[in-house]
mmCIF file with all atom_site columns, C-alpha atoms in Angstrom:
data_model
loop_
_atom_site.group_PDB
_atom_site.id
_atom_site.type_symbol
_atom_site.label_atom_id
_atom_site.label_alt_id
_atom_site.label_comp_id
_atom_site.label_asym_id
_atom_site.label_entity_id
_atom_site.label_seq_id
_atom_site.pdbx_PDB_ins_code
_atom_site.Cartn_x
_atom_site.Cartn_y
_atom_site.Cartn_z
_atom_site.occupancy
_atom_site.B_iso_or_equiv
_atom_site.pdbx_formal_charge
_atom_site.auth_seq_id
_atom_site.auth_comp_id
_atom_site.auth_asym_id
_atom_site.auth_atom_id
_atom_site.pdbx_PDB_model_num
ATOM 1   C CA . UNK A 1 1   ? 139.336 40.211  92.961  1.00 40.00 ? 92  UNK A CA 1
ATOM 2   C CA . UNK A 1 2   ? 135.835 40.730  94.705  1.00 41.00 ? 93  UNK A CA 1
ATOM 3   C CA . UNK A 1 3   ? 133.936 44.477  94.418  1.00 45.00 ? 94  UNK A CA 1
ATOM 4   C CA . UNK A 1 4   ? 135.221 45.384  97.908  1.00 42.00 ? 95  UNK A CA 1
ATOM 5   C CA . UNK A 1 5   ? 138.769 45.073  97.437  1.00 43.00 ? 96  UNK A CA 1
ATOM 6   C CA . UNK A 1 6   ? 138.882 46.356  93.900  1.00 45.00 ? 97  UNK A CA 1
ATOM 7   C CA . UNK A 1 7   ? 137.078 49.332  95.723  1.00 44.00 ? 98  UNK A CA 1
ATOM 8   C CA . UNK A 1 8   ? 139.526 49.694  98.171  1.00 44.00 ? 99  UNK A CA 1
ATOM 9   C CA . UNK A 1 9   ? 142.392 49.766  95.327  1.00 46.00 ? 100 UNK A CA 1
ATOM 10  C CA . UNK A 1 10  ? 140.944 52.462  93.330  1.00 46.00 ? 101 UNK A CA 1
ATOM 11  C CA . UNK A 1 11  ? 140.181 54.546  96.574  1.00 47.00 ? 102 UNK A CA 1
ATOM 12  C CA . UNK A 1 12  ? 143.964 54.036  97.336  1.00 44.00 ? 103 UNK A CA 1
ATOM 13  C CA . UNK A 1 13  ? 145.131 55.117  93.948  1.00 46.00 ? 104 UNK A CA 1
ATOM 14  C CA . UNK A 1 14  ? 143.310 58.167  93.874  1.00 45.00 ? 105 UNK A CA 1
ATOM 15  C CA . UNK A 1 15  ? 143.907 59.281  97.618  1.00 45.00 ? 106 UNK A CA 1
ATOM 16  C CA . UNK A 1 16  ? 147.452 58.885  96.835  1.00 42.00 ? 107 UNK A CA 1
ATOM 17  C CA . UNK A 1 17  ? 147.021 60.994  93.905  1.00 42.00 ? 108 UNK A CA 1
ATOM 18  C CA . UNK A 1 18  ? 145.571 63.753  96.163  1.00 45.00 ? 109 UNK A CA 1
ATOM 19  C CA . UNK A 1 19  ? 142.280 63.160  95.052  1.00 51.00 ? 110 UNK A CA 1
ATOM 20  C CA . UNK A 1 20  ? 139.417 61.620  97.186  1.00 65.00 ? 111 UNK A CA 1
ATOM 21  C CA . UNK A 1 21  ? 136.523 60.118  94.828  1.00 71.00 ? 112 UNK A CA 1
ATOM 22  C CA . UNK A 1 22  ? 133.179 58.947  96.251  1.00 77.00 ? 113 UNK A CA 1
ATOM 23  C CA . UNK A 1 23  ? 133.440 55.181  96.926  1.00 83.00 ? 114 UNK A CA 1
ATOM 24  C CA . UNK A 1 24  ? 129.787 55.427  95.549  1.00 81.00 ? 115 UNK A CA 1
ATOM 25  C CA . UNK A 1 25  ? 130.701 56.508  92.150  1.00 82.00 ? 116 UNK A CA 1
ATOM 26  C CA . UNK A 1 26  ? 133.703 53.874  91.982  1.00 87.00 ? 117 UNK A CA 1
ATOM 27  C CA . UNK A 1 27  ? 130.711 50.914  93.056  1.00 86.00 ? 118 UNK A CA 1
ATOM 28  C CA . UNK A 1 28  ? 128.422 52.375  90.350  1.00 86.00 ? 119 UNK A CA 1
ATOM 29  C CA . UNK A 1 29  ? 131.284 52.181  87.474  1.00 89.00 ? 120 UNK A CA 1
ATOM 30  C CA . UNK A 1 30  ? 132.295 49.104  88.373  1.00 90.00 ? 121 UNK A CA 1
ATOM 31  C CA . UNK A 1 31  ? 128.838 47.568  88.637  1.00 89.00 ? 122 UNK A CA 1
ATOM 32  C CA . UNK A 1 32  ? 128.079 48.955  84.998  1.00 89.00 ? 123 UNK A CA 1
ATOM 33  C CA . UNK A 1 33  ? 131.645 47.607  84.049  1.00 92.00 ? 124 UNK A CA 1
ATOM 34  C CA . UNK A 1 34  ? 130.602 44.099  85.346  1.00 92.00 ? 125 UNK A CA 1
ATOM 35  C CA . UNK A 1 35  ? 127.261 44.445  83.792  1.00 90.00 ? 126 UNK A CA 1
ATOM 36  C CA . UNK A 1 36  ? 128.843 45.611  80.326  1.00 91.00 ? 127 UNK A CA 1
ATOM 37  C CA . UNK A 1 37  ? 131.230 42.566  80.138  1.00 93.00 ? 128 UNK A CA 1
ATOM 38  C CA . UNK A 1 38  ? 128.648 40.367  80.945  1.00 89.00 ? 129 UNK A CA 1
ATOM 39  C CA . UNK A 1 39  ? 126.488 41.133  78.347  1.00 90.00 ? 130 UNK A CA 1
ATOM 40  C CA . UNK A 1 40  ? 129.628 40.855  76.157  1.00 91.00 ? 131 UNK A CA 1
ATOM 41  C CA . UNK A 1 41  ? 130.286 37.390  77.216  1.00 91.00 ? 132 UNK A CA 1
ATOM 42  C CA . UNK A 1 42  ? 126.833 36.843  76.493  1.00 89.00 ? 133 UNK A CA 1
ATOM 43  C CA . UNK A 1 43  ? 126.817 37.652  73.516  1.00 91.00 ? 134 UNK A CA 1
ATOM 44  C CA . UNK A 1 44  ? 130.001 35.583  72.003  1.00 91.00 ? 135 UNK A CA 1
ATOM 45  C CA . UNK A 1 45  ? 128.704 32.723  74.163  1.00 88.00 ? 136 UNK A CA 1
ATOM 46  C CA . UNK A 1 46  ? 126.069 32.895  71.836  1.00 89.00 ? 137 UNK A CA 1
ATOM 47  C CA . UNK A 1 47  ? 127.757 32.886  69.013  1.00 90.00 ? 138 UNK A CA 1
ATOM 48  C CA . UNK A 1 48  ? 129.640 29.911  70.098  1.00 89.00 ? 139 UNK A CA 1
ATOM 49  C CA . UNK A 1 49  ? 126.719 28.035  70.614  1.00 87.00 ? 140 UNK A CA 1
ATOM 50  C CA . UNK A 1 50  ? 124.510 29.028  67.744  1.00 87.00 ? 141 UNK A CA 1
ATOM 51  C CA . UNK A 1 51  ? 127.918 27.665  65.352  1.00 88.00 ? 142 UNK A CA 1
ATOM 52  C CA . UNK A 1 52  ? 127.318 24.470  67.321  1.00 85.00 ? 143 UNK A CA 1
ATOM 53  C CA . UNK A 1 53  ? 123.979 24.361  66.918  1.00 87.00 ? 144 UNK A CA 1
ATOM 54  C CA . UNK A 1 54  ? 124.366 24.279  63.378  1.00 84.00 ? 145 UNK A CA 1
ATOM 55  C CA . UNK A 1 55  ? 126.537 20.952  63.550  1.00 83.00 ? 146 UNK A CA 1
ATOM 56  C CA . UNK A 1 56  ? 124.112 19.377  65.249  1.00 77.00 ? 147 UNK A CA 1
ATOM 57  C CA . UNK A 1 57  ? 120.771 17.369  63.544  1.00 77.00 ? 148 UNK A CA 1
ATOM 58  C CA . UNK A 1 58  ? 118.262 19.253  64.914  1.00 79.00 ? 149 UNK A CA 1
ATOM 59  C CA . UNK A 1 59  ? 119.402 23.008  64.321  1.00 83.00 ? 150 UNK A CA 1
ATOM 60  C CA . UNK A 1 60  ? 115.702 24.570  64.915  1.00 87.00 ? 151 UNK A CA 1
ATOM 61  C CA . UNK A 1 61  ? 115.651 23.103  68.085  1.00 85.00 ? 152 UNK A CA 1
ATOM 62  C CA . UNK A 1 62  ? 118.671 23.754  69.058  1.00 88.00 ? 153 UNK A CA 1
ATOM 63  C CA . UNK A 1 63  ? 118.620 27.558  68.125  1.00 88.00 ? 154 UNK A CA 1
ATOM 64  C CA . UNK A 1 64  ? 115.444 27.918  69.806  1.00 90.00 ? 155 UNK A CA 1
ATOM 65  C CA . UNK A 1 65  ? 116.750 26.872  73.218  1.00 89.00 ? 156 UNK A CA 1
ATOM 66  C CA . UNK A 1 66  ? 119.155 29.328  72.800  1.00 87.00 ? 157 UNK A CA 1
ATOM 67  C CA . UNK A 1 67  ? 117.810 32.209  72.151  1.00 90.00 ? 158 UNK A CA 1
ATOM 68  C CA . UNK A 1 68  ? 115.042 31.544  75.192  1.00 92.00 ? 159 UNK A CA 1
ATOM 69  C CA . UNK A 1 69  ? 118.330 31.354  77.377  1.00 90.00 ? 160 UNK A CA 1
ATOM 70  C CA . UNK A 1 70  ? 119.853 34.407  76.061  1.00 90.00 ? 161 UNK A CA 1
ATOM 71  C CA . UNK A 1 71  ? 116.907 36.358  76.579  1.00 92.00 ? 162 UNK A CA 1
ATOM 72  C CA . UNK A 1 72  ? 116.567 35.544  79.782  1.00 92.00 ? 163 UNK A CA 1
ATOM 73  C CA . UNK A 1 73  ? 120.340 36.223  80.541  1.00 89.00 ? 164 UNK A CA 1
ATOM 74  C CA . UNK A 1 74  ? 120.034 39.713  78.715  1.00 90.00 ? 165 UNK A CA 1
ATOM 75  C CA . UNK A 1 75  ? 116.616 40.391  80.620  1.00 92.00 ? 166 UNK A CA 1
ATOM 76  C CA . UNK A 1 76  ? 118.250 39.497  83.888  1.00 90.00 ? 167 UNK A CA 1
ATOM 77  C CA . UNK A 1 77  ? 121.443 41.616  83.115  1.00 90.00 ? 168 UNK A CA 1
ATOM 78  C CA . UNK A 1 78  ? 118.868 44.565  81.950  1.00 91.00 ? 169 UNK A CA 1
ATOM 79  C CA . UNK A 1 79  ? 116.796 44.424  85.183  1.00 92.00 ? 170 UNK A CA 1
ATOM 80  C CA . UNK A 1 80  ? 120.233 44.873  86.872  1.00 91.00 ? 171 UNK A CA 1
ATOM 81  C CA . UNK A 1 81  ? 121.156 47.610  84.823  1.00 90.00 ? 172 UNK A CA 1
ATOM 82  C CA . UNK A 1 82  ? 117.972 49.343  85.707  1.00 92.00 ? 173 UNK A CA 1
ATOM 83  C CA . UNK A 1 83  ? 118.222 48.744  89.507  1.00 90.00 ? 174 UNK A CA 1
ATOM 84  C CA . UNK A 1 84  ? 121.901 50.351  89.622  1.00 89.00 ? 175 UNK A CA 1
ATOM 85  C CA . UNK A 1 85  ? 120.779 53.190  87.675  1.00 90.00 ? 176 UNK A CA 1
ATOM 86  C CA . UNK A 1 86  ? 117.747 53.548  90.018  1.00 90.00 ? 177 UNK A CA 1
ATOM 87  C CA . UNK A 1 87  ? 120.432 53.564  92.691  1.00 89.00 ? 178 UNK A CA 1
ATOM 88  C CA . UNK A 1 88  ? 122.607 56.202  91.460  1.00 88.00 ? 179 UNK A CA 1
ATOM 89  C CA . UNK A 1 89  ? 119.556 58.636  90.184  1.00 89.00 ? 180 UNK A CA 1
ATOM 90  C CA . UNK A 1 90  ? 118.390 58.512  94.043  1.00 88.00 ? 181 UNK A CA 1
ATOM 91  C CA . UNK A 1 91  ? 122.126 59.072  95.267  1.00 87.00 ? 182 UNK A CA 1
ATOM 92  C CA . UNK A 1 92  ? 122.108 62.245  92.726  1.00 86.00 ? 183 UNK A CA 1
ATOM 93  C CA . UNK A 1 93  ? 118.959 63.682  94.104  1.00 87.00 ? 184 UNK A CA 1
ATOM 94  C CA . UNK A 1 94  ? 119.964 63.306  97.680  1.00 86.00 ? 185 UNK A CA 1
ATOM 95  C CA . UNK A 1 95  ? 123.542 64.868  96.687  1.00 84.00 ? 186 UNK A CA 1
ATOM 96  C CA . UNK A 1 96  ? 121.753 67.559  94.730  1.00 83.00 ? 187 UNK A CA 1
ATOM 97  C CA . UNK A 1 97  ? 119.616 68.323  97.762  1.00 83.00 ? 188 UNK A CA 1
ATOM 98  C CA . UNK A 1 98  ? 122.107 68.526  100.203 1.00 81.00 ? 189 UNK A CA 1
ATOM 99  C CA . UNK A 1 99  ? 123.884 71.058  97.901  1.00 80.00 ? 190 UNK A CA 1
ATOM 100 C CA . UNK A 1 100 ? 120.573 73.037  98.019  1.00 77.00 ? 191 UNK A CA 1
ATOM 101 C CA . UNK A 1 101 ? 120.737 73.059  101.530 1.00 75.00 ? 192 UNK A CA 1
ATOM 102 C CA . UNK A 1 102 ? 124.333 73.817  101.913 1.00 75.00 ? 193 UNK A CA 1
ATOM 103 C CA . UNK A 1 103 ? 123.748 76.967  99.521  1.00 73.00 ? 194 UNK A CA 1
ATOM 104 C CA . UNK A 1 104 ? 121.226 78.346  102.219 1.00 68.00 ? 195 UNK A CA 1
ATOM 105 C CA . UNK A 1 105 ? 124.131 79.694  103.860 1.00 70.00 ? 196 UNK A CA 1
ATOM 106 C CA . UNK A 1 106 ? 124.846 83.688  105.086 1.00 69.00 ? 197 UNK A CA 1
ATOM 107 C CA . UNK A 1 107 ? 126.122 84.225  101.609 1.00 75.00 ? 198 UNK A CA 1
ATOM 108 C CA . UNK A 1 108 ? 122.698 83.137  100.093 1.00 73.00 ? 199 UNK A CA 1
ATOM 109 C CA . UNK A 1 109 ? 120.982 84.576  102.643 1.00 78.00 ? 200 UNK A CA 1
ATOM 110 C CA . UNK A 1 110 ? 122.363 88.046  102.053 1.00 81.00 ? 201 UNK A CA 1
ATOM 111 C CA . UNK A 1 111 ? 121.605 87.244  98.108  1.00 82.00 ? 202 UNK A CA 1
ATOM 112 C CA . UNK A 1 112 ? 117.835 87.153  99.335  1.00 80.00 ? 203 UNK A CA 1
ATOM 113 C CA . UNK A 1 113 ? 118.550 90.368  101.576 1.00 84.00 ? 204 UNK A CA 1
ATOM 114 C CA . UNK A 1 114 ? 119.603 92.140  98.489  1.00 87.00 ? 205 UNK A CA 1
ATOM 115 C CA . UNK A 1 115 ? 116.873 90.884  96.464  1.00 86.00 ? 206 UNK A CA 1
ATOM 116 C CA . UNK A 1 116 ? 114.310 91.663  98.726  1.00 86.00 ? 207 UNK A CA 1
ATOM 117 C CA . UNK A 1 117 ? 115.073 95.355  99.311  1.00 89.00 ? 208 UNK A CA 1
ATOM 118 C CA . UNK A 1 118 ? 115.859 95.918  95.508  1.00 88.00 ? 209 UNK A CA 1
ATOM 119 C CA . UNK A 1 119 ? 111.819 94.177  95.652  1.00 88.00 ? 210 UNK A CA 1
ATOM 120 C CA . UNK A 1 120 ? 110.811 97.215  98.261  1.00 87.00 ? 211 UNK A CA 1
ATOM 121 C CA . UNK A 1 121 ? 112.530 99.808  96.618  1.00 88.00 ? 212 UNK A CA 1
ATOM 122 C CA . UNK A 1 122 ? 111.105 98.606  92.903  1.00 88.00 ? 213 UNK A CA 1
ATOM 123 C CA . UNK A 1 123 ? 107.760 99.134  95.070  1.00 84.00 ? 214 UNK A CA 1
ATOM 124 C CA . UNK A 1 124 ? 108.260 102.263 96.496  1.00 86.00 ? 215 UNK A CA 1
ATOM 125 C CA . UNK A 1 125 ? 109.368 103.806 92.967  1.00 88.00 ? 216 UNK A CA 1
ATOM 126 C CA . UNK A 1 126 ? 106.177 102.449 91.427  1.00 85.00 ? 217 UNK A CA 1
ATOM 127 C CA . UNK A 1 127 ? 104.032 103.781 94.455  1.00 85.00 ? 218 UNK A CA 1
ATOM 128 C CA . UNK A 1 128 ? 105.821 107.360 93.881  1.00 87.00 ? 219 UNK A CA 1
ATOM 129 C CA . UNK A 1 129 ? 104.979 106.837 90.016  1.00 86.00 ? 220 UNK A CA 1
ATOM 130 C CA . UNK A 1 130 ? 101.555 106.076 90.791  1.00 84.00 ? 221 UNK A CA 1
ATOM 131 C CA . UNK A 1 131 ? 100.543 108.907 93.284  1.00 84.00 ? 222 UNK A CA 1
ATOM 132 C CA . UNK A 1 132 ? 102.380 111.513 91.025  1.00 87.00 ? 223 UNK A CA 1
ATOM 133 C CA . UNK A 1 133 ? 100.431 110.431 87.823  1.00 83.00 ? 224 UNK A CA 1
ATOM 134 C CA . UNK A 1 134 ? 97.280  110.552 90.220  1.00 81.00 ? 225 UNK A CA 1
ATOM 135 C CA . UNK A 1 135 ? 98.016  114.187 91.187  1.00 83.00 ? 226 UNK A CA 1
ATOM 136 C CA . UNK A 1 136 ? 98.499  115.427 87.576  1.00 84.00 ? 227 UNK A CA 1
ATOM 137 C CA . UNK A 1 137 ? 95.575  113.468 86.750  1.00 81.00 ? 228 UNK A CA 1
ATOM 138 C CA . UNK A 1 138 ? 93.752  115.470 89.529  1.00 83.00 ? 229 UNK A CA 1
ATOM 139 C CA . UNK A 1 139 ? 95.385  119.173 88.144  1.00 80.00 ? 230 UNK A CA 1
ATOM 140 C CA . UNK A 1 140 ? 94.106  118.378 84.727  1.00 80.00 ? 231 UNK A CA 1
ATOM 141 C CA . UNK A 1 141 ? 90.711  117.856 85.774  1.00 78.00 ? 232 UNK A CA 1
ATOM 142 C CA . UNK A 1 142 ? 90.780  120.774 88.315  1.00 76.00 ? 233 UNK A CA 1
ATOM 143 C CA . UNK A 1 143 ? 92.552  123.153 84.819  1.00 77.00 ? 234 UNK A CA 1
ATOM 144 C CA . UNK A 1 144 ? 89.260  121.706 82.277  1.00 75.00 ? 235 UNK A CA 1
ATOM 145 C CA . UNK A 1 145 ? 86.753  122.047 85.011  1.00 72.00 ? 236 UNK A CA 1
ATOM 146 C CA . UNK A 1 146 ? 88.177  125.718 85.799  1.00 72.00 ? 237 UNK A CA 1
ATOM 147 C CA . UNK A 1 147 ? 87.805  126.487 81.644  1.00 71.00 ? 238 UNK A CA 1
ATOM 148 C CA . UNK A 1 148 ? 84.414  124.973 81.773  1.00 66.00 ? 239 UNK A CA 1
ATOM 149 C CA . UNK A 1 149 ? 82.867  127.286 84.174  1.00 62.00 ? 240 UNK A CA 1
ATOM 150 C CA . UNK A 1 150 ? 84.854  130.357 82.737  1.00 63.00 ? 241 UNK A CA 1
ATOM 151 C CA . UNK A 1 151 ? 83.276  129.669 79.507  1.00 62.00 ? 242 UNK A CA 1
ATOM 152 C CA . UNK A 1 152 ? 79.890  128.811 80.642  1.00 61.00 ? 243 UNK A CA 1
ATOM 153 C CA . UNK A 1 153 ? 80.156  132.499 82.854  1.00 57.00 ? 244 UNK A CA 1
ATOM 154 C CA . UNK A 1 154 ? 80.637  134.515 79.817  1.00 56.00 ? 245 UNK A CA 1
ATOM 155 C CA . UNK A 1 155 ? 77.973  132.540 77.533  1.00 55.00 ? 246 UNK A CA 1
ATOM 156 C CA . UNK A 1 156 ? 75.443  133.455 80.134  1.00 53.00 ? 247 UNK A CA 1
ATOM 157 C CA . UNK A 1 157 ? 76.653  137.141 81.123  1.00 55.00 ? 248 UNK A CA 1
ATOM 158 C CA . UNK A 1 158 ? 74.449  140.078 79.439  1.00 56.00 ? 249 UNK A CA 1
ATOM 159 C CA . UNK A 1 159 ? 77.407  142.611 79.436  1.00 60.00 ? 250 UNK A CA 1
ATOM 160 C CA . UNK A 1 160 ? 79.609  140.871 77.157  1.00 68.00 ? 251 UNK A CA 1
ATOM 161 C CA . UNK A 1 161 ? 79.024  141.823 73.086  1.00 73.00 ? 252 UNK A CA 1
ATOM 162 C CA . UNK A 1 162 ? 79.001  138.192 72.540  1.00 72.00 ? 253 UNK A CA 1
ATOM 163 C CA . UNK A 1 163 ? 75.872  138.076 74.793  1.00 70.00 ? 254 UNK A CA 1
ATOM 164 C CA . UNK A 1 164 ? 74.786  141.159 73.323  1.00 78.00 ? 255 UNK A CA 1
ATOM 165 C CA . UNK A 1 165 ? 74.605  140.305 70.058  1.00 81.00 ? 256 UNK A CA 1
ATOM 166 C CA . UNK A 1 166 ? 72.758  136.727 70.574  1.00 79.00 ? 257 UNK A CA 1
ATOM 167 C CA . UNK A 1 167 ? 70.023  138.849 72.176  1.00 81.00 ? 258 UNK A CA 1
ATOM 168 C CA . UNK A 1 168 ? 69.735  140.873 69.341  1.00 85.00 ? 259 UNK A CA 1
ATOM 169 C CA . UNK A 1 169 ? 69.696  137.958 66.377  1.00 85.00 ? 260 UNK A CA 1
ATOM 170 C CA . UNK A 1 170 ? 67.170  136.127 68.939  1.00 84.00 ? 261 UNK A CA 1
ATOM 171 C CA . UNK A 1 171 ? 64.884  139.650 69.131  1.00 85.00 ? 262 UNK A CA 1
ATOM 172 C CA . UNK A 1 172 ? 65.135  140.071 65.342  1.00 88.00 ? 263 UNK A CA 1
ATOM 173 C CA . UNK A 1 173 ? 64.412  136.601 64.663  1.00 87.00 ? 264 UNK A CA 1
ATOM 174 C CA . UNK A 1 174 ? 60.701  137.250 67.192  1.00 86.00 ? 265 UNK A CA 1
ATOM 175 C CA . UNK A 1 175 ? 60.259  140.085 64.997  1.00 88.00 ? 266 UNK A CA 1
ATOM 176 C CA . UNK A 1 176 ? 60.473  139.042 61.381  1.00 88.00 ? 267 UNK A CA 1
ATOM 177 C CA . UNK A 1 177 ? 58.356  135.920 62.645  1.00 89.00 ? 268 UNK A CA 1
ATOM 178 C CA . UNK A 1 178 ? 55.675  138.312 64.245  1.00 87.00 ? 269 UNK A CA 1
ATOM 179 C CA . UNK A 1 179 ? 55.687  140.102 61.294  1.00 91.00 ? 270 UNK A CA 1
ATOM 180 C CA . UNK A 1 180 ? 55.315  137.470 58.970  1.00 88.00 ? 271 UNK A CA 1
ATOM 181 C CA . UNK A 1 181 ? 52.580  136.035 61.247  1.00 87.00 ? 272 UNK A CA 1
ATOM 182 C CA . UNK A 1 182 ? 50.542  139.310 61.298  1.00 88.00 ? 273 UNK A CA 1
ATOM 183 C CA . UNK A 1 183 ? 50.676  139.032 57.485  1.00 86.00 ? 274 UNK A CA 1
ATOM 184 C CA . UNK A 1 184 ? 49.141  135.417 57.120  1.00 87.00 ? 275 UNK A CA 1
ATOM 185 C CA . UNK A 1 185 ? 46.655  136.252 59.353  1.00 86.00 ? 276 UNK A CA 1
ATOM 186 C CA . UNK A 1 186 ? 45.689  139.814 57.577  1.00 85.00 ? 277 UNK A CA 1
ATOM 187 C CA . UNK A 1 187 ? 46.089  137.017 53.993  1.00 85.00 ? 278 UNK A CA 1
ATOM 188 C CA . UNK A 1 188 ? 43.827  134.844 55.607  1.00 84.00 ? 279 UNK A CA 1
ATOM 189 C CA . UNK A 1 189 ? 41.113  137.305 56.409  1.00 81.00 ? 280 UNK A CA 1
ATOM 190 C CA . UNK A 1 190 ? 41.123  138.541 52.995  1.00 81.00 ? 281 UNK A CA 1
ATOM 191 C CA . UNK A 1 191 ? 40.439  134.981 51.401  1.00 79.00 ? 282 UNK A CA 1
ATOM 192 C CA . UNK A 1 192 ? 37.432  134.491 53.686  1.00 76.00 ? 283 UNK A CA 1
ATOM 193 C CA . UNK A 1 193 ? 35.289  137.948 53.147  1.00 67.00 ? 284 UNK A CA 1
ATOM 194 C CA . UNK A 1 194 ? 32.634  137.805 50.871  1.00 61.00 ? 285 UNK A CA 1
ATOM 195 C CA . UNK A 1 195 ? 33.299  139.645 47.677  1.00 55.00 ? 286 UNK A CA 1
ATOM 196 C CA . UNK A 1 196 ? 30.487  142.671 47.119  1.00 52.00 ? 287 UNK A CA 1
ATOM 197 C CA . UNK A 1 197 ? 30.465  142.340 43.436  1.00 48.00 ? 288 UNK A CA 1
ATOM 198 C CA . UNK A 1 198 ? 27.357  140.402 41.678  1.00 52.00 ? 289 UNK A CA 1
ATOM 199 C CA . UNK A 1 199 ? 28.067  138.677 38.193  1.00 52.00 ? 290 UNK A CA 1
ATOM 200 C CA . UNK A 1 200 ? 25.826  140.327 35.857  1.00 53.00 ? 291 UNK A CA 1
ATOM 201 C CA . UNK A 1 201 ? 23.160  137.339 34.185  1.00 56.00 ? 292 UNK A CA 1
ATOM 202 C CA . UNK A 1 202 ? 24.297  136.166 30.810  1.00 54.00 ? 293 UNK A CA 1
ATOM 203 C CA . UNK A 1 203 ? 22.062  137.737 28.020  1.00 55.00 ? 294 UNK A CA 1
ATOM 204 C CA . UNK A 1 204 ? 19.462  134.456 26.279  1.00 53.00 ? 295 UNK A CA 1
#
């Protein structure tokens, strides 16, 4: 049975059951099954020919030629399998892109609109929060500045008890230093003044 007839037969069977399989999927499965069967047949043929080689006189030459033929056959089947898998991957990728395009429908646009609105709302809330923090910071700075100004005003005002106490203490300290300085000058003057008492000569 040719591959085309086999595909039509499978399509008819699935169609009668109410399903609509993709012909490309059927072709892929058919090709993979064919390669699997060909590989199994090649392995079976290799085993049979290996047994025949042992019945001959030149066993090693027979086995060597047999292995070369089997390797070529297996490599050919592997190339076919790789090619079919590559085609299937490309088809799957194209199908995925098509589904992505279909998803860009009114529902997808609506979801995008909702996400955009949510992002704008979050951005607005962040801006409001930043403005509130800025206002609180300015208010706190103003309160600190006012407190510092009041403290400085109290410190330099001469009418407060604290200011008068500081001035009185400074005045007393100046007087004490002046008295000590005067006493020091008098002491130094006495030390520099020559003595008027003459010393008597020591008797011989």
